[in-house]
Short mmCIF file of C-alpha atoms and ligand atoms in Angstrom, two decimals:
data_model
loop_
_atom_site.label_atom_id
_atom_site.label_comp_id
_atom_site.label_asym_id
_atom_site.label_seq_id
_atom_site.Cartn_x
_atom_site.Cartn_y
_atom_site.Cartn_z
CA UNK A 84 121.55 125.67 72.90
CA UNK A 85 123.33 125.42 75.97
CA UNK A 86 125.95 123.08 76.98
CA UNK A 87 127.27 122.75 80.58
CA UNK A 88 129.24 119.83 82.73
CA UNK A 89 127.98 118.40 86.18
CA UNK A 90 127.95 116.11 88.84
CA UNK A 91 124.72 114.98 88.93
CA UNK A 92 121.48 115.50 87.74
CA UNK A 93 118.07 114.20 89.36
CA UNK A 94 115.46 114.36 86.80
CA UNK A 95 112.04 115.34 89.09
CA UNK A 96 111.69 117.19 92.16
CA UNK A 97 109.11 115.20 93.58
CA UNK A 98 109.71 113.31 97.19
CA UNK A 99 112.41 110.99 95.50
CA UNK A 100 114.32 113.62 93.57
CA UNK A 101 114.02 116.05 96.68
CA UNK A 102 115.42 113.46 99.03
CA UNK A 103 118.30 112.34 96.83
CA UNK A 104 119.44 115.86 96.65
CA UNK A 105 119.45 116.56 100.07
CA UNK A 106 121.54 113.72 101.34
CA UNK A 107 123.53 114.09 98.45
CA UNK A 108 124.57 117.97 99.34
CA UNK A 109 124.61 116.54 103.54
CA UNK A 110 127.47 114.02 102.03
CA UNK A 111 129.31 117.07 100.23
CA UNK A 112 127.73 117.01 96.66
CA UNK A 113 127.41 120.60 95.68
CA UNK A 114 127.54 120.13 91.56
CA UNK A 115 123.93 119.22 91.28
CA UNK A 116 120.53 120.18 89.44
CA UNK A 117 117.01 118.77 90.39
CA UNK A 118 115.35 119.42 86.84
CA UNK A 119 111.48 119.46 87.32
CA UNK A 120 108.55 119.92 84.45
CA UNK A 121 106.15 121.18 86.32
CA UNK A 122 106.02 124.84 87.80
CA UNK A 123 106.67 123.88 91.34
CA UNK A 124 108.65 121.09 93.03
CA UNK A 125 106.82 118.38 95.25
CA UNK A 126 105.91 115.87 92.48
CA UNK A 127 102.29 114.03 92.81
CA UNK A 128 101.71 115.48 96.54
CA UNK A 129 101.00 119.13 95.55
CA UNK A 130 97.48 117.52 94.83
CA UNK A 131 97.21 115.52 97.51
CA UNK A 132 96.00 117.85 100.55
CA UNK A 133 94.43 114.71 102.66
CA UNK A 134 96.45 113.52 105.33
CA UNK A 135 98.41 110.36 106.08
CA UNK A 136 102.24 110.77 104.94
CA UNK A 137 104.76 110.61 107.22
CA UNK A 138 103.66 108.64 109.71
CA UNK A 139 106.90 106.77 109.85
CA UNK A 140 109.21 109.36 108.49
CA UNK A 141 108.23 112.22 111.00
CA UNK A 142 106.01 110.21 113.29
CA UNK A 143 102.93 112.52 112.49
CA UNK A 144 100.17 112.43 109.93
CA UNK A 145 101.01 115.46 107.49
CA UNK A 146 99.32 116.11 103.73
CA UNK A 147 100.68 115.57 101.30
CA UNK A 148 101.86 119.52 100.50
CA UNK A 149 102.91 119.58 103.89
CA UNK A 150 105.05 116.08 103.89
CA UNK A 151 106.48 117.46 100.48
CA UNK A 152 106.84 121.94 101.81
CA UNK A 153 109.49 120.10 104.19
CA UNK A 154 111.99 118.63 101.84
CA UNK A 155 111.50 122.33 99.72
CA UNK A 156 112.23 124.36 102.49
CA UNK A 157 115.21 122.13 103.33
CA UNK A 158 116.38 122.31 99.19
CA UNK A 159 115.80 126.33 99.55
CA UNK A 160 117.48 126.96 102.79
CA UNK A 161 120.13 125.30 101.93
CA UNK A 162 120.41 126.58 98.38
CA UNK A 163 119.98 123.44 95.98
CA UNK A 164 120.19 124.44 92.79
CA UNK A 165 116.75 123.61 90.88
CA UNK A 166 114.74 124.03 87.41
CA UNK A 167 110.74 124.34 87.52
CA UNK A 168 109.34 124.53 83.64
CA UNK A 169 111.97 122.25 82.78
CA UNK A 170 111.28 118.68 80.87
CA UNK A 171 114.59 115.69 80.47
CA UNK A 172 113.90 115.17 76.67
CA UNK A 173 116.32 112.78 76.18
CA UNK A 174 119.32 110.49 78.45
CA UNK A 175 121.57 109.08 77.00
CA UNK A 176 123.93 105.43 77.99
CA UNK A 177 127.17 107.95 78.06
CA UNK A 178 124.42 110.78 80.58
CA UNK A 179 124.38 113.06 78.31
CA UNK A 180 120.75 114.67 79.41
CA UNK A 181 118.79 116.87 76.99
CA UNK A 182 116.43 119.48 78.78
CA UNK A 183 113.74 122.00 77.24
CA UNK A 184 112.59 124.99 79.50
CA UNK A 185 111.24 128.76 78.14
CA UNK A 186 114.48 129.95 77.77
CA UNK A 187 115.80 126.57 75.40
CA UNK A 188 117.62 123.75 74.94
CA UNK A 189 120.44 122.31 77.51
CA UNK A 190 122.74 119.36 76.72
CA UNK A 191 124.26 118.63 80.56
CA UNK A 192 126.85 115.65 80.61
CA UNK A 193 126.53 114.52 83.86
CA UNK A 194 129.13 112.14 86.08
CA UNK A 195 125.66 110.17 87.60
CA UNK A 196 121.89 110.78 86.87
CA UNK A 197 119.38 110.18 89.32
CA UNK A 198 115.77 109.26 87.98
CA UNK A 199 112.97 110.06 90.24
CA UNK A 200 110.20 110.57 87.63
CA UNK A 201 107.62 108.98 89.66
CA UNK A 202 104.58 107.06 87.70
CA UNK A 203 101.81 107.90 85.39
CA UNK A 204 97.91 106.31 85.94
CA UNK A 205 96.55 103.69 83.24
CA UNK A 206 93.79 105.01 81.28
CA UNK A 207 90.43 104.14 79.62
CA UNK A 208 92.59 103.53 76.27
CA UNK A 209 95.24 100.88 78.34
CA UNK A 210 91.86 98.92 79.50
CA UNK A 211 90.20 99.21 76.13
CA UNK A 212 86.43 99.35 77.84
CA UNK A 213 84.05 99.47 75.09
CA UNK A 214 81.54 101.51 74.40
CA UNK A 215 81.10 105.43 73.31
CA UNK A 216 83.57 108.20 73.68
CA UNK A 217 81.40 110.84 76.35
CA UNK A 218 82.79 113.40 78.33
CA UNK A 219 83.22 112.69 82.21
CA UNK A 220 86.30 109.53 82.05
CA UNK A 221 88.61 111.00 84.25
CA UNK A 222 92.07 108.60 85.66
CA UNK A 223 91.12 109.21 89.36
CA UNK A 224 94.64 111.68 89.62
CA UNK A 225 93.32 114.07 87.08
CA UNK A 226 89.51 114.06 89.16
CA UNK A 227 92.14 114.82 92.12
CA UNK A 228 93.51 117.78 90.33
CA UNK A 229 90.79 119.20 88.61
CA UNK A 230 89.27 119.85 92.57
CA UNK A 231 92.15 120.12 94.61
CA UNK A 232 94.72 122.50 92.10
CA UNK A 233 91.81 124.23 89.93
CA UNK A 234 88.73 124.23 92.42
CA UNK A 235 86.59 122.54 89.48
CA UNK A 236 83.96 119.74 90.49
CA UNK A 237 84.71 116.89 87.82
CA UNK A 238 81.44 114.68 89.18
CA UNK A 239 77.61 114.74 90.79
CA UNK A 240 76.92 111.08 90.24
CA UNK A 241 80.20 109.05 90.28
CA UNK A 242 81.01 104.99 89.59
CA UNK A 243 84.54 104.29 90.40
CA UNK A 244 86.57 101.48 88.41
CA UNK A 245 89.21 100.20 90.49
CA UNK A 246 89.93 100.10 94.21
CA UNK A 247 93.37 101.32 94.19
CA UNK A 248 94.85 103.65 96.85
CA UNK A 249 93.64 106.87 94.54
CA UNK A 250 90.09 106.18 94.02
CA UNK A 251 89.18 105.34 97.37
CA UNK A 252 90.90 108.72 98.37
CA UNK A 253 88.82 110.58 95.41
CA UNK A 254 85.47 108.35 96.70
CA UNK A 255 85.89 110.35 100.22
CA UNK A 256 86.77 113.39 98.58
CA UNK A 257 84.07 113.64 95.84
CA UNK A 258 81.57 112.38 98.89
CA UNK A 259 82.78 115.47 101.10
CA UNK A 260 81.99 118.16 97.99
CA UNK A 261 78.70 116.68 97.68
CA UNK A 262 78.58 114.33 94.75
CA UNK A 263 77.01 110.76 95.42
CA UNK A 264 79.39 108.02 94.78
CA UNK A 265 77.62 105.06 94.13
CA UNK A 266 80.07 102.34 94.45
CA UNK A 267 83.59 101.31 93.62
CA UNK A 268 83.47 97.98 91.11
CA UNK A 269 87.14 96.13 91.49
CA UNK A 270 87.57 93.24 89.13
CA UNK A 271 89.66 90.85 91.76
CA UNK A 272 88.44 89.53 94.59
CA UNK A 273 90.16 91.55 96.61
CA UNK A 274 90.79 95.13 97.39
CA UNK A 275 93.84 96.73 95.14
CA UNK A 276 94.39 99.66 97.65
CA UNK A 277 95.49 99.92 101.26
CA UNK A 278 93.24 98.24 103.68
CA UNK A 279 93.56 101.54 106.56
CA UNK A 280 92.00 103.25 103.23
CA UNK A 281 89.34 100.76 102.75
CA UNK A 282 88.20 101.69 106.40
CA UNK A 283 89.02 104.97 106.23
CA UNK A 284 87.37 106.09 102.45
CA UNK A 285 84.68 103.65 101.51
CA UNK A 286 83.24 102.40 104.90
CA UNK A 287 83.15 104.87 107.08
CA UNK A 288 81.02 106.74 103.59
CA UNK A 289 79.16 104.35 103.33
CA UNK A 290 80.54 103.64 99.57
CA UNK A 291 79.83 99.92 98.69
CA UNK A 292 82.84 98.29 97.09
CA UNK A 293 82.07 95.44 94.71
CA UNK A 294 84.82 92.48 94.43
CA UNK A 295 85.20 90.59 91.16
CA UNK A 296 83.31 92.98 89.09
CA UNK A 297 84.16 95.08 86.05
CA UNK A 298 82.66 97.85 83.82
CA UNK A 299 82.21 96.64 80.44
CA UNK A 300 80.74 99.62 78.41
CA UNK A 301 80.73 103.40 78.67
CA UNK A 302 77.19 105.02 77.88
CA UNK A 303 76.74 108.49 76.74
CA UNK A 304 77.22 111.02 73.69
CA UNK A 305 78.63 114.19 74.72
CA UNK A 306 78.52 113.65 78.68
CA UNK A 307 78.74 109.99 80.31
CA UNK A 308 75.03 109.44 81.34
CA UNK A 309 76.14 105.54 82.82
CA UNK A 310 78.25 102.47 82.65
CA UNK A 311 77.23 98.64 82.33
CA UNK A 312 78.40 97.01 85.09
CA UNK A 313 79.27 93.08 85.23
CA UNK A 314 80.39 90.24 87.73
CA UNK A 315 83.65 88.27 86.37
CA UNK A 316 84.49 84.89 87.04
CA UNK A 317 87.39 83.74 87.88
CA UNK A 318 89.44 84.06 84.43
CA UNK A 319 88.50 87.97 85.14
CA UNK A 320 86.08 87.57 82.31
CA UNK A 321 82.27 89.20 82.16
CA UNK A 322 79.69 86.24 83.52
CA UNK A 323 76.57 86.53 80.92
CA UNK A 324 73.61 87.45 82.92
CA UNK A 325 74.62 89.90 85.25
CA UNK A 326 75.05 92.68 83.25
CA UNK A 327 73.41 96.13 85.07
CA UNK A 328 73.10 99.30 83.98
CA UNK A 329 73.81 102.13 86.47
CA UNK A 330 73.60 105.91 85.88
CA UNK A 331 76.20 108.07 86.14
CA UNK A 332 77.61 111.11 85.00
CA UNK A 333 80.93 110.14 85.67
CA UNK A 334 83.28 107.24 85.56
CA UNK A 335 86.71 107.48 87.89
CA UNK A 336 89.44 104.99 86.95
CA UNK A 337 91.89 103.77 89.68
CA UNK A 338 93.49 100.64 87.47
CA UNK A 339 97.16 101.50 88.02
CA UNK A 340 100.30 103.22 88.34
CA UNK A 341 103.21 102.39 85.58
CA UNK A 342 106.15 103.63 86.22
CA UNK A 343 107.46 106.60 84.14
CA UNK A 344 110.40 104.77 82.30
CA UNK A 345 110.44 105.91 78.51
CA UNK A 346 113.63 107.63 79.21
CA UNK A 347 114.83 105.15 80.94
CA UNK A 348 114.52 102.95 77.91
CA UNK A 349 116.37 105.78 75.80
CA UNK A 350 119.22 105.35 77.85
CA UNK A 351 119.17 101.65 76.97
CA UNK A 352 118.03 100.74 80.76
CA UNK A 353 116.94 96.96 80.98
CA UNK A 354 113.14 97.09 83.04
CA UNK A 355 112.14 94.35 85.04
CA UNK A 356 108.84 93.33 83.67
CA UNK A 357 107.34 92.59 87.05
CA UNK A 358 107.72 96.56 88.50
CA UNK A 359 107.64 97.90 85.43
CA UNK A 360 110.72 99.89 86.46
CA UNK A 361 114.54 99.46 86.26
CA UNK A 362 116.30 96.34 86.98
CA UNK A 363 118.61 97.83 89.90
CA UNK A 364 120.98 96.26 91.98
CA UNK A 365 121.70 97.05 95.76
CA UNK A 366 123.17 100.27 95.66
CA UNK A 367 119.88 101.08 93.21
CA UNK A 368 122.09 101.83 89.93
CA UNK A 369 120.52 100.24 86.47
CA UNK A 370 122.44 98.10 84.47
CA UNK A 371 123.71 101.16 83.15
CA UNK A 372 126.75 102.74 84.62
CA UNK A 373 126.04 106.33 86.50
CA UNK A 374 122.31 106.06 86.12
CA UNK A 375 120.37 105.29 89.34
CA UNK A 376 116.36 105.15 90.18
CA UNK A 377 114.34 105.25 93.26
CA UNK A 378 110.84 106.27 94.08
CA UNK A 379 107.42 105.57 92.15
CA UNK A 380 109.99 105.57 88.96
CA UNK A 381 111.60 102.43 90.53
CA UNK A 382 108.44 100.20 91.47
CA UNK A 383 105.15 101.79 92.65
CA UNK A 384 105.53 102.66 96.49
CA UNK A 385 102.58 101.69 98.95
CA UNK A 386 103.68 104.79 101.07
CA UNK A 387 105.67 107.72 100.66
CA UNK A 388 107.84 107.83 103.37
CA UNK A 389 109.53 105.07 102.02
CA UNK A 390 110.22 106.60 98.73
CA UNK A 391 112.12 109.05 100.84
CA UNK A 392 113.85 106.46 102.27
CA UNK A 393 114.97 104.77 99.51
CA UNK A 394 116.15 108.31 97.65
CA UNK A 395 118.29 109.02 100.68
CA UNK A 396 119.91 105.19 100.07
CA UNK A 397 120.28 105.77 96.80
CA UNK A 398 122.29 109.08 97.80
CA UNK A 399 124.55 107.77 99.58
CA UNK A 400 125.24 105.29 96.62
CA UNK A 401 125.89 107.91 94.45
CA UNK A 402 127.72 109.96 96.37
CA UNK A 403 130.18 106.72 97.39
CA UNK A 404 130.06 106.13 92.89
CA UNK A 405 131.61 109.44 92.58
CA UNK A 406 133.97 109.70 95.17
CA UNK A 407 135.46 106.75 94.07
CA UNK A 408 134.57 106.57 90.18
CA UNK A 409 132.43 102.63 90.65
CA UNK A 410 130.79 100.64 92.80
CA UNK A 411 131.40 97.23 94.06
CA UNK A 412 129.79 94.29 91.45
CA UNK A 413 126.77 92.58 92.52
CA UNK A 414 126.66 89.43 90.79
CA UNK A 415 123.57 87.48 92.66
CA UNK A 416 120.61 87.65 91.38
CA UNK A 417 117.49 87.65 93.59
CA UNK A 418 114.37 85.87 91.85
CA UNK A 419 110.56 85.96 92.60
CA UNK A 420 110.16 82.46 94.11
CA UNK A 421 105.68 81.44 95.62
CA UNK A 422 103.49 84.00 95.49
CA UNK A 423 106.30 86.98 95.22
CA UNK A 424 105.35 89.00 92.21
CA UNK A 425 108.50 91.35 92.38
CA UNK A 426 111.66 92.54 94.45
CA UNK A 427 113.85 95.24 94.25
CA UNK A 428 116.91 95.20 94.56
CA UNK A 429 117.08 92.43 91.87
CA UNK A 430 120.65 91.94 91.76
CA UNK A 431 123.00 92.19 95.18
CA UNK A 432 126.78 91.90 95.96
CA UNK A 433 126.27 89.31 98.66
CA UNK A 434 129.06 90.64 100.46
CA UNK A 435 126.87 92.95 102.93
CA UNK A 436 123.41 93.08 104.50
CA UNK A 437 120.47 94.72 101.90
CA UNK A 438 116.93 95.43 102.50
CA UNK A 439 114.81 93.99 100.19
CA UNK A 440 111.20 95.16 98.98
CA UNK A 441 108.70 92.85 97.79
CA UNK A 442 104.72 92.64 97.14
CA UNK A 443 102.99 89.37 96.93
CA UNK A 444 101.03 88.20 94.08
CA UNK A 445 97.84 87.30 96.41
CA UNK A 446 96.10 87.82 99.86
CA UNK A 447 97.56 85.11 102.24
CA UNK A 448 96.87 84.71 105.94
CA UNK A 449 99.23 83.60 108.15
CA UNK A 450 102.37 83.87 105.67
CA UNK A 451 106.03 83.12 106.04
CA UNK A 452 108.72 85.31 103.69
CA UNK A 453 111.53 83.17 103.37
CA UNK A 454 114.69 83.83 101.15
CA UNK A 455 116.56 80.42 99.97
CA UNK A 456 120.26 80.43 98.36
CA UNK A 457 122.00 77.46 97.19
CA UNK A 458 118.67 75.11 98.05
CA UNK A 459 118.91 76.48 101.86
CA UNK A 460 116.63 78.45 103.57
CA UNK A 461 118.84 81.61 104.86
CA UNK A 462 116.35 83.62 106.15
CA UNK A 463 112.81 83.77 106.93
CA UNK A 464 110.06 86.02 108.79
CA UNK A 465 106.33 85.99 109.63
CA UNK A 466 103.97 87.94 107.80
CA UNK A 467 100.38 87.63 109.87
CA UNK A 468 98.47 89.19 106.82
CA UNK A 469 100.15 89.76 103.27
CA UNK A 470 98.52 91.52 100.94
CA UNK A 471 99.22 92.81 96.97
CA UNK A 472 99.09 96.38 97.96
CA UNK A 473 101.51 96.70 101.27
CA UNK A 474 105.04 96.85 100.31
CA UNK A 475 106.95 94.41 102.54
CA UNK A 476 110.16 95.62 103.56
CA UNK A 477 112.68 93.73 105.13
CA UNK A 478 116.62 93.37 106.49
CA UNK A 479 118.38 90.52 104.94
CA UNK A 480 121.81 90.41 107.24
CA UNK A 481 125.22 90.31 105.64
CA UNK A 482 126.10 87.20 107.92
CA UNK A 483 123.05 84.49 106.48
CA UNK A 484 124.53 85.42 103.12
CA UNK A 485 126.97 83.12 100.78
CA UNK A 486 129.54 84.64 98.67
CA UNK A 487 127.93 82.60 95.85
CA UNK A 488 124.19 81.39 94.44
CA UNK A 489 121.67 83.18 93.25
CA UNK A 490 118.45 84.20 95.92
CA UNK A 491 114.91 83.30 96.05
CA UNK A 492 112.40 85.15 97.79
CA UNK A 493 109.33 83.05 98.28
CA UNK A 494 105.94 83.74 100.47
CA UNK A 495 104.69 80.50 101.99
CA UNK A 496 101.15 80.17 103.31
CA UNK A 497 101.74 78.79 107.08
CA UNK A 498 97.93 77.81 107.88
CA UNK A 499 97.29 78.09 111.42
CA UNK A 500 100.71 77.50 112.63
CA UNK A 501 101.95 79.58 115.27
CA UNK A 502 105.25 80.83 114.15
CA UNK A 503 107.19 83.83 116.15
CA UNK A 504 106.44 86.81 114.83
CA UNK A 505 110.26 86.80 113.26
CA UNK A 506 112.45 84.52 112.92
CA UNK A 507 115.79 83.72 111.46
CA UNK A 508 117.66 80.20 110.70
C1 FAD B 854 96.68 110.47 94.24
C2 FAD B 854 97.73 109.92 95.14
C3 FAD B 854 97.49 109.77 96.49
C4 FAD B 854 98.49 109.31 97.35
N1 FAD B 854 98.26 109.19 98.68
C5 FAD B 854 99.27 108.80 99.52
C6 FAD B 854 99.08 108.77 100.95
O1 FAD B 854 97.99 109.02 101.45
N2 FAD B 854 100.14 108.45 101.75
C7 FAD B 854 101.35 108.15 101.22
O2 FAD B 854 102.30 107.89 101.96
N3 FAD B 854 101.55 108.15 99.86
C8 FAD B 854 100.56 108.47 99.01
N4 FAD B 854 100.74 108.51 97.64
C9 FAD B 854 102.03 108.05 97.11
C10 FAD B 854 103.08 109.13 97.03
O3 FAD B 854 102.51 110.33 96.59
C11 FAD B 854 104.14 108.70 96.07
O4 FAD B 854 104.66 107.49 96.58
C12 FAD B 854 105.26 109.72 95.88
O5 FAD B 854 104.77 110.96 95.47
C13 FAD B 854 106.27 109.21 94.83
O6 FAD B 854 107.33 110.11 94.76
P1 FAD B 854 108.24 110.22 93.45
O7 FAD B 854 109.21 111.32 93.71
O8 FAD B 854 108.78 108.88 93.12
O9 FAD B 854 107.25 110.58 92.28
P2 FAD B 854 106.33 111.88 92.01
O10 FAD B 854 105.77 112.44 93.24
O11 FAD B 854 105.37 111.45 90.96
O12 FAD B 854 107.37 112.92 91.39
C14 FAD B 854 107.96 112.75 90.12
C15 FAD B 854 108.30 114.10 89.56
O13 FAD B 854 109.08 113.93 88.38
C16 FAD B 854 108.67 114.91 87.44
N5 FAD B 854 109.05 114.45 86.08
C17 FAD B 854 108.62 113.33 85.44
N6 FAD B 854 109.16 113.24 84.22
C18 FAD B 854 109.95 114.33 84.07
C19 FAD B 854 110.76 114.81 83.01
N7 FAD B 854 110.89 114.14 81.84
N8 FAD B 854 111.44 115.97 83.20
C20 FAD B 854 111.35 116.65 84.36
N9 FAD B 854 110.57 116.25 85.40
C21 FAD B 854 109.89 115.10 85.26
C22 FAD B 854 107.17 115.01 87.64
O14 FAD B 854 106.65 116.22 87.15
C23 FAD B 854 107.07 114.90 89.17
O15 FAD B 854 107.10 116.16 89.79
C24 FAD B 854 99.75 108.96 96.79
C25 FAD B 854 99.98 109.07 95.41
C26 FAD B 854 98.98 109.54 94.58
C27 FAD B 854 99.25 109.63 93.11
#
């Protein structure tokens, strides 16, 4: 075992981890390790080759190897050290980080860790669907890999659970290498995915998607051979009677992203149980001193340019923590007020301007975001059409901001009203 002293150490090289140690090294951090499990570095975009990232980070539509060959060129060029074949065992509350690789064990104490481990997909177990044990359940991630990093054709006749951003994406793909999709079932009555990907995966294919409707039982011995399909009411439960059988070989899941925090929890980080990720205040540090988060790791990112965005803030946080050995205190607290189902940061000095991230709990037309402190509304901005799965990101100035009193963040349905399209009081 090997025992070594550093600066910092970002534990995955995906888009997060990658960003974080760039703008780290650009601010003068040169004691640094990006530690990375798989073989490569690039995270969850090595395996997703359609295109569509970095619209707002480059201005063009790149894939997602492409968006991700970028940030590795930049790491290589400029000589950032990195680990491939490398797995974070363990972190501890005093960052002492355990790593296993080929060649053994590592015990690095580190000044500041950086987590960027990204999320993992619910499965068939999480849901509990009933039924037999078959062949041919794939989470819609592992369909994605199984054609786009090993060239292997998971499906012919495919029923997707879920409309989330991935199994749309797989729909198109699994339609353009010839297997017949024959429809997406969500269980709300709304899509759970991007509407551009709505458009872009399931209508222009043809691909019916079914609202407020749920698979309740897997068919099949060795090899899935179909899937009872239901309507649900609006509990979510099965309504008797509409039960249908429909034949399939396969059944994709796209139920979820959790964030990847069981080392987080070693290191005795506190998760918010709304994003499933850490409780982080503005400078995105835990509640544990030296550890910071950003990226899917943090709270499940609509798009990936802002993961990079937030991994360069994040950065520049850490960089400022070890230059001068803390960070200024942030002793609000910002709370999920109407309709706001999460928003990071959750805790903020109140002593400078922050941007805040939030998702809402439901669709709502014609919506106004407005953040209240001490009973007064301090800020507040027009939404035209909220919905669950677009992050909304937005400014919230250092001068509508008390010293004191804790923030709410609240999303008010405005009926027809016909607010400016932002507006602060
Ligand atoms: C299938 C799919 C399709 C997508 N499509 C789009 C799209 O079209 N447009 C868009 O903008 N965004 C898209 N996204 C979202 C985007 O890919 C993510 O937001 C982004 O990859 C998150 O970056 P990350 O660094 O937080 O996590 P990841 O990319 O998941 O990287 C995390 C890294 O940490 C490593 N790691 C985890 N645990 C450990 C450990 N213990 N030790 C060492 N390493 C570890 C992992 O191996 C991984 O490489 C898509 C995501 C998926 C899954």
């Amino acid at each position: 075992m090997t025992e070594k002293h550093i600066d910092v150490l970002i534990v995955g090289g995906g888009p997060a981890g990658l960003a974080a140690a760039l703008q780290l090294w650009k601010r003068g951090a040169r004691d640094l390790l990006i530690v990375e499990r798989e073989k490569q570095l690039g995270g969850i975009l090595r395996q997703c080759i359609h295109d569509g990232f970095g619209l707002s980070h480059f201005g063009e539509s790149l894939s997602g190897p492409e968006y991700a060959a970028r940030f590795i060129d930049d790491v290589e060029r400029l000589g950032i050290p990195y680990v491939t074949n490398t797995t974070v065992l363990s972190i501890t509350k005093d960052r002492t980080v355990t790593t296993a690789s080929p060649a053994g064990l590592t015990v690095c104490h580190a000044k500041a860790v950086i987590l960027a481990m990204g999320c993992r997909e619910r499965t068939r177990g999480a849901l509990a669907i009933p039924g037999e044990r078959p062949a041919g359940v794939f989470t819609a991630g592992t369909a994605q890999a199984y054609i786009n990093l090993y060239d292997r054709m998971p499906a012919r006749e495919a029923v997707i659970l879920g409309s989330g951003d991935i199994g749309m994406i797989m729909a198109r793909r699994l339609t353009l290498e010839g297997a017949h999709v024959k429809a997406v079932y969500e269980i709300m009555p709304y899509a759970a995915g991007l509407p551009r990907n709505v458009e872009q995966c399931l209508r222009d294919y043809e691909i019916p998607l079914y609202l407020s409707h749920t698979v309740t039982k897997v068919h099949g011995r060795s090899r899935v051979t179909g899937v009872t399909v239901a309507a649900v009411d609006e509990r979510l439960q099965p309504i008797p009677g509409t039960e249908e059988f429909v034949p399939c070989d396969t059944l994709i899941l796209s139920v979820g992203l959790i964030p990847e925090n069981e080392l987080s929890l070693d290191a005795g980080v506190t998760l918010d149980p709304h994003t499933r990720g850490a409780l982080v205040d503005e400078h995105l540090m835990t509640d544990v001193d030296g550890i910071f988060a950003a990226g899917n790791v943090l709270h499940v990112h609509d798009l990936v340019d802002y993961v990079s965005k937030e991994a360069v803030r994040l950065a520049d946080s850490a960089a400022d923590y070890l230059a001068q050995g803390g960070l200024p205190a942030c002793p609000l607290s910002v709370q999920c007020g109407e309709s706001v189902g999460h928003t990071v940061p959750q805790r903020i000095s109140g002593s400078r301007g922050v941007l805040l991230s939030l998702r809402v709990t439901r669709p709502i037309d014609s919506c106004r975001i407005v953040v209240s402190q001490n009973g007064r509304r301090i800020f507040s901005r027009k939404v035209r059409h909220a919905v669950p799965a677009e992050m909304i990101r937005f400014d919230l100035p250092a001068r509508s901001l008390a010293p004191s009193g804790d923030l709410t963040v609240s999303a008010i349905w405005e009926g027809a009203q016909d607010a400016p399209e932002e507006a602060r009081v």
